[in-house]
Short mmCIF file of C-alpha atoms in Angstrom, two decimals:
data_model
loop_
_atom_site.label_atom_id
_atom_site.label_comp_id
_atom_site.label_asym_id
_atom_site.label_seq_id
_atom_site.Cartn_x
_atom_site.Cartn_y
_atom_site.Cartn_z
CA LYS A 1 -24.64 -39.96 -61.92
CA GLN A 2 -24.67 -37.90 -65.37
CA GLU A 3 -27.19 -35.03 -65.51
CA VAL A 4 -27.73 -32.81 -68.72
CA THR A 5 -29.28 -29.39 -68.48
CA GLN A 6 -30.50 -27.24 -71.41
CA ILE A 7 -30.39 -23.38 -71.14
CA PRO A 8 -32.74 -21.61 -72.14
CA ALA A 9 -35.85 -24.26 -71.91
CA ALA A 10 -37.84 -21.73 -74.38
CA LEU A 11 -36.50 -19.21 -77.18
CA SER A 12 -38.69 -17.02 -79.27
CA VAL A 13 -36.84 -14.80 -81.92
CA PRO A 14 -37.56 -13.17 -84.90
CA GLU A 15 -36.06 -14.64 -88.52
CA GLY A 16 -32.67 -13.78 -89.39
CA GLU A 17 -31.30 -13.66 -85.87
CA ASN A 18 -27.92 -15.82 -84.77
CA LEU A 19 -28.83 -17.79 -81.72
CA VAL A 20 -26.95 -20.07 -79.23
CA LEU A 21 -28.81 -23.06 -77.41
CA ASN A 22 -26.58 -24.24 -74.44
CA CYS A 23 -26.04 -27.59 -72.90
CA SER A 24 -24.28 -28.45 -69.78
CA PHE A 25 -23.17 -32.06 -68.35
CA THR A 26 -22.24 -33.14 -65.07
CA ASP A 27 -19.84 -35.86 -65.81
CA SER A 28 -16.96 -35.23 -68.05
CA ALA A 29 -16.40 -38.59 -68.72
CA ILE A 30 -18.12 -39.03 -72.22
CA TYR A 31 -17.56 -40.59 -75.56
CA ASN A 32 -19.59 -37.97 -77.54
CA LEU A 33 -22.24 -35.43 -77.57
CA GLN A 34 -24.97 -35.53 -79.92
CA TRP A 35 -27.23 -32.77 -80.83
CA PHE A 36 -31.06 -33.83 -82.27
CA ARG A 37 -34.08 -31.81 -83.39
CA GLN A 38 -37.66 -32.97 -82.98
CA ASP A 39 -40.43 -31.84 -84.69
CA PRO A 40 -43.96 -31.74 -82.80
CA GLY A 41 -45.21 -35.43 -83.02
CA LYS A 42 -42.43 -36.58 -84.54
CA GLY A 43 -38.84 -38.82 -84.12
CA LEU A 44 -35.40 -37.31 -83.43
CA THR A 45 -33.19 -36.40 -86.37
CA SER A 46 -29.32 -36.00 -85.60
CA LEU A 47 -27.80 -32.60 -86.16
CA LEU A 48 -24.37 -32.93 -85.24
CA LEU A 49 -22.33 -35.72 -83.36
CA ILE A 50 -19.13 -34.42 -81.42
CA GLN A 51 -16.41 -36.83 -80.20
CA SER A 52 -14.81 -36.27 -76.96
CA SER A 53 -11.44 -35.42 -78.50
CA GLN A 54 -13.03 -32.87 -81.07
CA ARG A 55 -14.01 -29.11 -80.01
CA GLU A 56 -16.58 -28.28 -82.94
CA GLN A 57 -18.64 -29.94 -85.93
CA THR A 58 -20.54 -27.53 -88.30
CA SER A 59 -23.10 -28.65 -91.01
CA GLY A 60 -24.44 -25.83 -92.93
CA ARG A 61 -25.79 -22.94 -90.55
CA LEU A 62 -25.05 -25.12 -87.78
CA ASN A 63 -22.05 -25.22 -85.61
CA ALA A 64 -22.05 -27.28 -82.33
CA SER A 65 -18.69 -26.77 -80.02
CA LEU A 66 -17.76 -28.94 -76.76
CA ASP A 67 -15.71 -28.06 -73.61
CA LYS A 68 -15.38 -31.54 -72.24
CA SER A 69 -13.49 -30.45 -69.09
CA SER A 70 -15.63 -27.70 -68.36
CA GLY A 71 -18.87 -29.86 -69.26
CA ARG A 72 -20.49 -27.39 -71.62
CA SER A 73 -21.68 -27.53 -75.37
CA THR A 74 -23.39 -24.59 -77.28
CA LEU A 75 -25.11 -25.22 -80.61
CA TYR A 76 -24.85 -22.08 -83.02
CA ILE A 77 -27.53 -21.78 -85.28
CA ALA A 78 -26.77 -18.61 -87.96
CA ALA A 79 -29.69 -16.78 -89.89
CA SER A 80 -32.63 -18.66 -88.32
CA GLN A 81 -35.37 -19.39 -90.20
CA PRO A 82 -39.25 -20.24 -89.67
CA GLY A 83 -38.39 -24.06 -90.58
CA ASP A 84 -35.91 -23.85 -87.67
CA SER A 85 -38.68 -23.97 -84.94
CA ALA A 86 -38.45 -27.33 -83.53
CA THR A 87 -37.26 -28.97 -79.81
CA TYR A 88 -33.58 -29.24 -79.68
CA LEU A 89 -32.22 -31.83 -77.60
CA CYS A 90 -28.56 -32.32 -76.24
CA ALA A 91 -27.55 -36.06 -75.39
CA VAL A 92 -24.40 -37.20 -74.01
CA ASN A 93 -22.62 -40.88 -74.72
CA ALA A 94 -21.28 -41.74 -71.20
CA GLU A 95 -17.99 -43.15 -71.36
CA TYR A 96 -19.30 -46.10 -69.28
CA GLY A 97 -22.68 -47.48 -69.91
CA ASN A 98 -22.90 -47.06 -73.54
CA LYS A 99 -26.42 -45.10 -73.32
CA LEU A 100 -27.38 -41.77 -74.26
CA VAL A 101 -28.69 -39.31 -71.34
CA PHE A 102 -30.68 -36.36 -72.92
CA GLY A 103 -31.38 -32.51 -71.70
CA ALA A 104 -35.22 -31.47 -71.41
CA GLY A 105 -34.75 -29.45 -74.53
CA THR A 106 -34.84 -26.11 -75.84
CA ILE A 107 -38.16 -25.09 -77.50
CA LEU A 108 -37.39 -22.83 -80.62
CA ARG A 109 -39.68 -20.63 -82.06
CA VAL A 110 -38.54 -18.49 -85.48
CA LYS A 111 -41.00 -15.75 -86.19
CA SER A 112 -41.48 -14.85 -89.80
CA ASP B 1 -33.34 -46.39 -97.02
CA THR B 2 -30.98 -47.28 -94.29
CA ALA B 3 -32.69 -46.57 -91.11
CA VAL B 4 -34.19 -47.44 -87.63
CA SER B 5 -38.15 -48.34 -88.46
CA GLN B 6 -40.35 -49.32 -85.66
CA THR B 7 -44.15 -50.29 -86.11
CA PRO B 8 -46.67 -49.53 -85.14
CA LYS B 9 -47.18 -45.55 -85.32
CA TYR B 10 -49.78 -45.26 -83.17
CA LEU B 11 -51.30 -47.96 -80.56
CA VAL B 12 -54.40 -47.05 -78.69
CA THR B 13 -55.05 -49.98 -76.07
CA GLN B 14 -57.17 -50.61 -73.06
CA MET B 15 -55.78 -51.02 -69.50
CA GLY B 16 -54.78 -54.58 -68.85
CA ASN B 17 -54.05 -55.75 -72.35
CA ASP B 18 -50.52 -56.94 -73.68
CA LYS B 19 -49.10 -55.30 -76.85
CA SER B 20 -45.93 -55.22 -78.69
CA ILE B 21 -43.73 -52.53 -80.93
CA LYS B 22 -41.29 -53.89 -83.23
CA CYS B 23 -38.08 -52.40 -84.21
CA GLU B 24 -35.72 -53.26 -87.20
CA GLN B 25 -32.30 -51.44 -88.19
CA ASN B 26 -30.54 -52.15 -91.49
CA LEU B 27 -27.49 -49.72 -90.36
CA GLY B 28 -25.56 -52.52 -89.26
CA HIS B 29 -25.53 -51.32 -85.84
CA ASP B 30 -24.53 -53.93 -82.91
CA THR B 31 -26.47 -51.84 -79.89
CA MET B 32 -30.07 -51.32 -79.62
CA TYR B 33 -32.14 -49.55 -77.38
CA TRP B 34 -35.74 -48.81 -76.08
CA TYR B 35 -36.28 -45.11 -74.76
CA LYS B 36 -39.31 -43.70 -73.72
CA GLN B 37 -40.39 -39.99 -73.94
CA ASP B 38 -43.13 -39.01 -71.23
CA SER B 39 -45.69 -36.39 -71.19
CA LYS B 40 -43.22 -34.04 -70.46
CA LYS B 41 -41.41 -34.85 -73.45
CA PHE B 42 -38.12 -36.07 -71.33
CA LEU B 43 -36.39 -38.84 -72.92
CA LYS B 44 -34.59 -41.64 -70.68
CA ILE B 45 -33.39 -44.98 -71.57
CA MET B 46 -35.40 -48.18 -70.77
CA PHE B 47 -32.91 -50.97 -72.36
CA SER B 48 -30.04 -51.60 -74.37
CA TYR B 49 -28.77 -54.42 -75.95
CA ASN B 50 -25.86 -55.67 -77.56
CA ASN B 51 -25.31 -58.26 -80.28
CA LYS B 52 -28.62 -59.83 -78.87
CA GLU B 53 -27.28 -59.77 -75.04
CA LEU B 54 -29.48 -57.38 -72.60
CA ILE B 55 -26.72 -54.68 -71.32
CA ILE B 56 -29.11 -51.95 -69.52
CA ASN B 57 -32.53 -52.41 -67.96
CA GLU B 58 -33.07 -48.86 -66.13
CA THR B 59 -35.35 -50.40 -63.34
CA VAL B 60 -38.18 -50.74 -65.82
CA PRO B 61 -41.24 -52.58 -64.23
CA ASN B 62 -40.95 -56.19 -65.39
CA ARG B 63 -44.19 -55.77 -67.34
CA PHE B 64 -41.96 -54.65 -70.03
CA SER B 65 -40.04 -57.29 -71.44
CA PRO B 66 -37.29 -56.77 -74.41
CA LYS B 67 -36.51 -59.27 -77.09
CA SER B 68 -33.72 -59.47 -79.59
CA PRO B 69 -33.98 -62.18 -82.06
CA ASP B 70 -30.92 -61.23 -83.95
CA LYS B 71 -28.96 -58.15 -84.15
CA ALA B 72 -30.96 -56.14 -86.38
CA HIS B 73 -34.38 -56.62 -84.29
CA LEU B 74 -35.31 -55.38 -80.98
CA ASN B 75 -39.20 -55.66 -79.76
CA LEU B 76 -40.56 -54.34 -76.91
CA HIS B 77 -43.68 -56.56 -75.20
CA ILE B 78 -45.86 -54.70 -72.53
CA ASN B 79 -47.97 -57.15 -70.17
CA SER B 80 -51.14 -56.13 -68.50
CA LEU B 81 -51.06 -52.21 -69.60
CA GLU B 82 -51.68 -49.33 -67.10
CA LEU B 83 -52.60 -45.76 -68.00
CA GLY B 84 -49.06 -44.56 -66.79
CA ASP B 85 -47.45 -46.67 -69.78
CA SER B 86 -48.81 -44.02 -72.14
CA ALA B 87 -46.02 -42.34 -73.84
CA VAL B 88 -44.16 -42.39 -76.94
CA TYR B 89 -41.55 -45.12 -77.38
CA PHE B 90 -38.59 -44.71 -79.59
CA CYS B 91 -36.26 -47.33 -80.80
CA ALA B 92 -32.49 -46.41 -81.53
CA SER B 93 -29.21 -47.94 -82.46
CA SER B 94 -25.66 -47.13 -82.42
CA ARG B 95 -22.32 -48.00 -83.01
CA THR B 96 -20.80 -45.75 -80.44
CA VAL B 97 -18.39 -43.54 -82.25
CA HIS B 98 -21.04 -43.04 -85.02
CA GLY B 99 -23.62 -41.57 -82.87
CA TYR B 100 -27.32 -42.86 -82.38
CA THR B 101 -29.97 -43.04 -84.97
CA PHE B 102 -33.85 -43.16 -83.78
CA GLY B 103 -36.96 -44.40 -85.11
CA SER B 104 -39.93 -42.25 -85.71
CA GLY B 105 -41.60 -43.55 -82.44
CA THR B 106 -44.72 -45.32 -81.36
CA ARG B 107 -47.26 -43.04 -79.55
CA LEU B 108 -48.99 -45.75 -77.23
CA THR B 109 -51.91 -44.63 -75.47
CA VAL B 110 -53.90 -46.76 -72.63
CA VAL B 111 -57.31 -46.19 -71.94
#
């Protein structure tokens, strides 16, 4: 059974810091891994999608890496801004079962 | 706008009532899902449909009945609502290699 763990559970940083959010998963048989952002009371916004054959994806100040064999992904946020404050969710798309399995999320607060 | 849209956004109802949540996607995806986000904010799959066929039913009580009239729609009907059904319900769609797109959620409150 696939399990996804995100560390840390919460993070508070001053504006301008670079930061890393971690995600680990127990079963390496995945199609892809997706990072989402969720603002309070809102839906999920897709940030980055990494296919199982890829090592990383970049979008603006965000960079996500994937090490499928070790069951790890990291989301790197450069030069953090208060607008980055949100919950960040990691989800893996299992190779069998065609469903997303989510981690519990990292609550990020960027202080101005 | 290409999106996954679900209605209503908020739903407050009494215990024992029956309610429905509607979902539509215009992304051309062939798989649609319902996810539940509980009070601890944990997201878990309930159902998935591929081309109108039920693929996944994750041990959800049979008071919950999804219905997919076509590839673009997946509705969720809930009978005899209970206090524990209070949660945020998200509809999503996907074409596997392209990732998932989520709706904005329906906050269900059972009183």
